[in-house]
């Protein structure tokens, strides 16, 4: 099998994984956060407004606070309308959403969800599971794929989610 054929088959498998992820909605207690993918930038904007790939990640937790399912999506920006669209497509209305106090989360999430937000404090354990999921995803991209191309981010995310989701 040639490299080109293997690459083609792998991407078809990743697309199938992505279709599987789109079939369910998160519910109950859901953590929500954003992240950026890409190499470190020197002398450029960091955080919101960066040129890196932007992603929104949501993680549902059970009553004991342990993670159950994860959804992630690359997005063009982190504006309120984009966050609202992600929530509508991935989180069941009426769920409790926990997040940091980013301005773009407040208005769209207050409409259909019970939204709890706090100023992020690394020592509080807030969004602890979320940050582990994001960290492991970034490690997978750097370790397995040796970097990230914007056009493949959604497929890499689908592959990662299939690996960590319970069957």
mmCIF file of C-alpha atoms in Angstrom:
data_model
loop_
_atom_site.group_PDB
_atom_site.id
_atom_site.type_symbol
_atom_site.label_atom_id
_atom_site.label_comp_id
_atom_site.label_asym_id
_atom_site.label_seq_id
_atom_site.Cartn_x
_atom_site.Cartn_y
_atom_site.Cartn_z
ATOM 1 C CA UNK A 1 0.000 0.000 0.000
ATOM 2 C CA UNK A 2 1.375 3.409 -0.891
ATOM 3 C CA UNK A 3 1.586 6.315 1.534
ATOM 4 C CA UNK A 4 -1.018 8.191 -0.508
ATOM 5 C CA UNK A 5 -3.480 5.285 -0.276
ATOM 6 C CA UNK A 6 -2.914 4.906 3.475
ATOM 7 C CA UNK A 7 -3.466 8.647 3.988
ATOM 8 C CA UNK A 8 -6.695 8.492 1.958
ATOM 9 C CA UNK A 9 -8.035 5.536 3.968
ATOM 10 C CA UNK A 10 -7.082 7.158 7.291
ATOM 11 C CA UNK A 11 -8.962 10.328 6.389
ATOM 12 C CA UNK A 12 -12.053 8.357 5.374
ATOM 13 C CA UNK A 13 -11.950 6.609 8.761
ATOM 14 C CA UNK A 14 -11.593 9.976 10.526
ATOM 15 C CA UNK A 15 -14.597 11.360 8.614
ATOM 16 C CA UNK A 16 -16.653 8.332 9.685
ATOM 17 C CA UNK A 17 -15.604 8.977 13.305
ATOM 18 C CA UNK A 18 -16.750 12.593 12.978
ATOM 19 C CA UNK A 19 -20.195 11.475 11.782
ATOM 20 C CA UNK A 20 -20.541 9.216 14.844
ATOM 21 C CA UNK A 21 -19.761 12.125 17.179
ATOM 22 C CA UNK A 22 -22.500 14.320 15.703
ATOM 23 C CA UNK A 23 -25.315 11.961 16.717
ATOM 24 C CA UNK A 24 -25.641 12.778 20.417
ATOM 25 C CA UNK A 25 -26.032 15.840 22.651
ATOM 26 C CA UNK A 26 -24.288 16.455 25.954
ATOM 27 C CA UNK A 27 -26.589 16.931 28.943
ATOM 28 C CA UNK A 28 -26.573 17.302 32.713
ATOM 29 C CA UNK A 29 -23.517 19.142 34.028
ATOM 30 C CA UNK A 30 -21.330 20.358 31.157
ATOM 31 C CA UNK A 31 -17.969 22.134 31.352
ATOM 32 C CA UNK A 32 -17.260 24.534 28.482
ATOM 33 C CA UNK A 33 -13.957 26.137 27.511
ATOM 34 C CA UNK A 34 -11.993 27.280 24.501
ATOM 35 C CA UNK A 35 -8.452 26.540 23.404
ATOM 36 C CA UNK A 36 -5.993 27.423 20.676
ATOM 37 C CA UNK A 37 -3.922 25.032 18.596
ATOM 38 C CA UNK A 38 -0.670 25.832 16.898
ATOM 39 C CA UNK A 39 2.982 26.489 17.410
ATOM 40 C CA UNK A 40 4.033 29.142 19.925
ATOM 41 C CA UNK A 41 3.949 32.606 18.411
ATOM 42 C CA UNK A 42 6.666 35.073 19.271
ATOM 43 C CA UNK A 43 5.876 38.760 19.216
ATOM 44 C CA UNK A 44 2.253 38.180 18.175
ATOM 45 C CA UNK A 45 -1.079 38.308 19.992
ATOM 46 C CA UNK A 46 -1.745 35.559 22.523
ATOM 47 C CA UNK A 47 -5.128 34.321 23.734
ATOM 48 C CA UNK A 48 -8.294 35.706 22.167
ATOM 49 C CA UNK A 49 -7.507 37.327 18.852
ATOM 50 C CA UNK A 50 -4.588 35.038 18.057
ATOM 51 C CA UNK A 51 -4.128 33.631 14.563
ATOM 52 C CA UNK A 52 -4.003 30.062 15.897
ATOM 53 C CA UNK A 53 -6.792 27.524 15.324
ATOM 54 C CA UNK A 54 -9.623 28.243 17.764
ATOM 55 C CA UNK A 55 -11.599 25.406 19.314
ATOM 56 C CA UNK A 56 -14.534 25.136 21.684
ATOM 57 C CA UNK A 57 -14.598 22.079 23.937
ATOM 58 C CA UNK A 58 -17.504 20.792 26.047
ATOM 59 C CA UNK A 59 -17.358 17.930 28.545
ATOM 60 C CA UNK A 60 -20.325 16.343 30.318
ATOM 61 C CA UNK A 61 -19.871 15.065 33.865
ATOM 62 C CA UNK A 62 -21.803 12.531 35.918
ATOM 63 C CA UNK A 63 -23.172 13.198 39.421
ATOM 64 C CA UNK A 64 -19.802 12.278 40.972
ATOM 65 C CA UNK A 65 -18.073 14.919 38.836
ATOM 66 C CA UNK A 66 -16.263 12.448 36.588
ATOM 67 C CA UNK A 67 -16.179 13.015 32.816
ATOM 68 C CA UNK A 68 -18.558 11.116 30.558
ATOM 69 C CA UNK A 69 -18.527 12.502 27.016
ATOM 70 C CA UNK A 70 -16.610 15.225 25.202
ATOM 71 C CA UNK A 71 -17.413 17.344 22.148
ATOM 72 C CA UNK A 72 -14.954 19.648 20.426
ATOM 73 C CA UNK A 73 -15.088 21.738 17.311
ATOM 74 C CA UNK A 74 -12.810 24.120 15.484
ATOM 75 C CA UNK A 75 -14.493 27.486 15.031
ATOM 76 C CA UNK A 76 -13.702 30.609 13.002
ATOM 77 C CA UNK A 77 -13.859 32.868 16.081
ATOM 78 C CA UNK A 78 -14.932 32.898 19.718
ATOM 79 C CA UNK A 79 -17.717 35.454 19.461
ATOM 80 C CA UNK A 80 -20.996 34.974 21.283
ATOM 81 C CA UNK A 81 -22.904 33.887 18.176
ATOM 82 C CA UNK A 82 -20.332 31.155 17.493
ATOM 83 C CA UNK A 83 -20.443 29.928 21.097
ATOM 84 C CA UNK A 84 -24.255 29.914 20.959
ATOM 85 C CA UNK A 85 -24.241 27.883 17.740
ATOM 86 C CA UNK A 86 -21.799 25.348 19.231
ATOM 87 C CA UNK A 87 -23.950 25.016 22.369
ATOM 88 C CA UNK A 88 -27.173 24.618 20.351
ATOM 89 C CA UNK A 89 -25.623 21.900 18.168
ATOM 90 C CA UNK A 90 -23.893 19.965 20.970
ATOM 91 C CA UNK A 91 -25.581 20.568 24.346
ATOM 92 C CA UNK A 92 -29.175 19.724 25.286
ATOM 93 C CA UNK A 93 -31.236 22.755 26.341
ATOM 94 C CA UNK A 94 -31.698 23.041 30.109
ATOM 95 C CA UNK A 95 -28.278 21.597 30.944
ATOM 96 C CA UNK A 96 -26.081 23.230 33.559
ATOM 97 C CA UNK A 97 -22.986 24.750 31.921
ATOM 98 C CA UNK A 98 -19.896 25.589 33.971
ATOM 99 C CA UNK A 99 -17.315 27.891 32.397
ATOM 100 C CA UNK A 100 -14.899 30.692 33.079
ATOM 101 C CA UNK A 101 -16.290 34.203 32.840
ATOM 102 C CA UNK A 102 -15.382 34.916 29.216
ATOM 103 C CA UNK A 103 -17.674 37.633 27.880
ATOM 104 C CA UNK A 104 -18.653 35.650 24.790
ATOM 105 C CA UNK A 105 -20.154 32.851 26.945
ATOM 106 C CA UNK A 106 -22.542 34.884 29.057
ATOM 107 C CA UNK A 107 -25.313 36.056 26.714
ATOM 108 C CA UNK A 108 -25.714 33.027 24.387
ATOM 109 C CA UNK A 109 -25.575 30.498 27.230
ATOM 110 C CA UNK A 110 -28.027 32.356 29.479
ATOM 111 C CA UNK A 111 -30.843 31.879 26.963
ATOM 112 C CA UNK A 112 -31.345 28.085 27.027
ATOM 113 C CA UNK A 113 -29.001 26.831 29.753
ATOM 114 C CA UNK A 114 -28.368 27.221 33.456
ATOM 115 C CA UNK A 115 -24.983 28.955 33.170
ATOM 116 C CA UNK A 116 -22.559 29.074 36.109
ATOM 117 C CA UNK A 117 -19.350 31.012 35.544
ATOM 118 C CA UNK A 118 -16.412 31.975 37.734
ATOM 119 C CA UNK A 119 -13.179 33.858 37.270
ATOM 120 C CA UNK A 120 -10.658 31.157 36.448
ATOM 121 C CA UNK A 121 -8.330 30.237 39.316
ATOM 122 C CA UNK A 122 -5.804 27.449 38.554
ATOM 123 C CA UNK A 123 -5.626 26.418 42.224
ATOM 124 C CA UNK A 124 -9.399 25.891 42.589
ATOM 125 C CA UNK A 125 -9.681 22.777 40.433
ATOM 126 C CA UNK A 126 -12.266 24.556 38.288
ATOM 127 C CA UNK A 127 -12.474 22.987 34.805
ATOM 128 C CA UNK A 128 -9.842 20.462 35.895
ATOM 129 C CA UNK A 129 -11.129 17.601 33.722
ATOM 130 C CA UNK A 130 -11.552 19.965 30.801
ATOM 131 C CA UNK A 131 -7.938 21.058 30.939
ATOM 132 C CA UNK A 132 -6.761 17.435 31.081
ATOM 133 C CA UNK A 133 -8.780 16.603 27.956
ATOM 134 C CA UNK A 134 -7.427 19.651 26.100
ATOM 135 C CA UNK A 135 -3.860 18.943 27.203
ATOM 136 C CA UNK A 136 -4.058 15.321 26.059
ATOM 137 C CA UNK A 137 -5.532 16.390 22.708
ATOM 138 C CA UNK A 138 -2.682 18.833 22.125
ATOM 139 C CA UNK A 139 -0.155 16.155 23.114
ATOM 140 C CA UNK A 140 -1.740 13.735 20.614
ATOM 141 C CA UNK A 141 -1.491 16.296 17.831
ATOM 142 C CA UNK A 142 2.144 17.085 18.588
ATOM 143 C CA UNK A 143 3.144 13.471 19.223
ATOM 144 C CA UNK A 144 1.243 11.584 16.550
ATOM 145 C CA UNK A 145 0.732 14.169 13.845
ATOM 146 C CA UNK A 146 3.810 16.319 14.608
ATOM 147 C CA UNK A 147 1.802 19.499 14.310
ATOM 148 C CA UNK A 148 -1.558 20.725 13.146
ATOM 149 C CA UNK A 149 -2.841 21.843 9.782
ATOM 150 C CA UNK A 150 -6.001 23.932 10.067
ATOM 151 C CA UNK A 151 -7.851 21.926 7.434
ATOM 152 C CA UNK A 152 -7.411 18.660 9.367
ATOM 153 C CA UNK A 153 -8.247 19.890 12.888
ATOM 154 C CA UNK A 154 -11.843 18.587 12.889
ATOM 155 C CA UNK A 155 -10.694 15.149 11.742
ATOM 156 C CA UNK A 156 -7.928 14.989 14.365
ATOM 157 C CA UNK A 157 -10.509 15.951 17.002
ATOM 158 C CA UNK A 158 -12.878 13.199 15.820
ATOM 159 C CA UNK A 159 -10.089 10.627 16.030
ATOM 160 C CA UNK A 160 -9.138 11.761 19.547
ATOM 161 C CA UNK A 161 -12.746 11.743 20.757
ATOM 162 C CA UNK A 162 -13.291 8.212 19.519
ATOM 163 C CA UNK A 163 -10.239 7.105 21.514
ATOM 164 C CA UNK A 164 -11.385 8.652 24.793
ATOM 165 C CA UNK A 165 -15.184 8.222 24.672
ATOM 166 C CA UNK A 166 -16.762 5.261 26.435
ATOM 167 C CA UNK A 167 -18.298 2.807 23.964
#
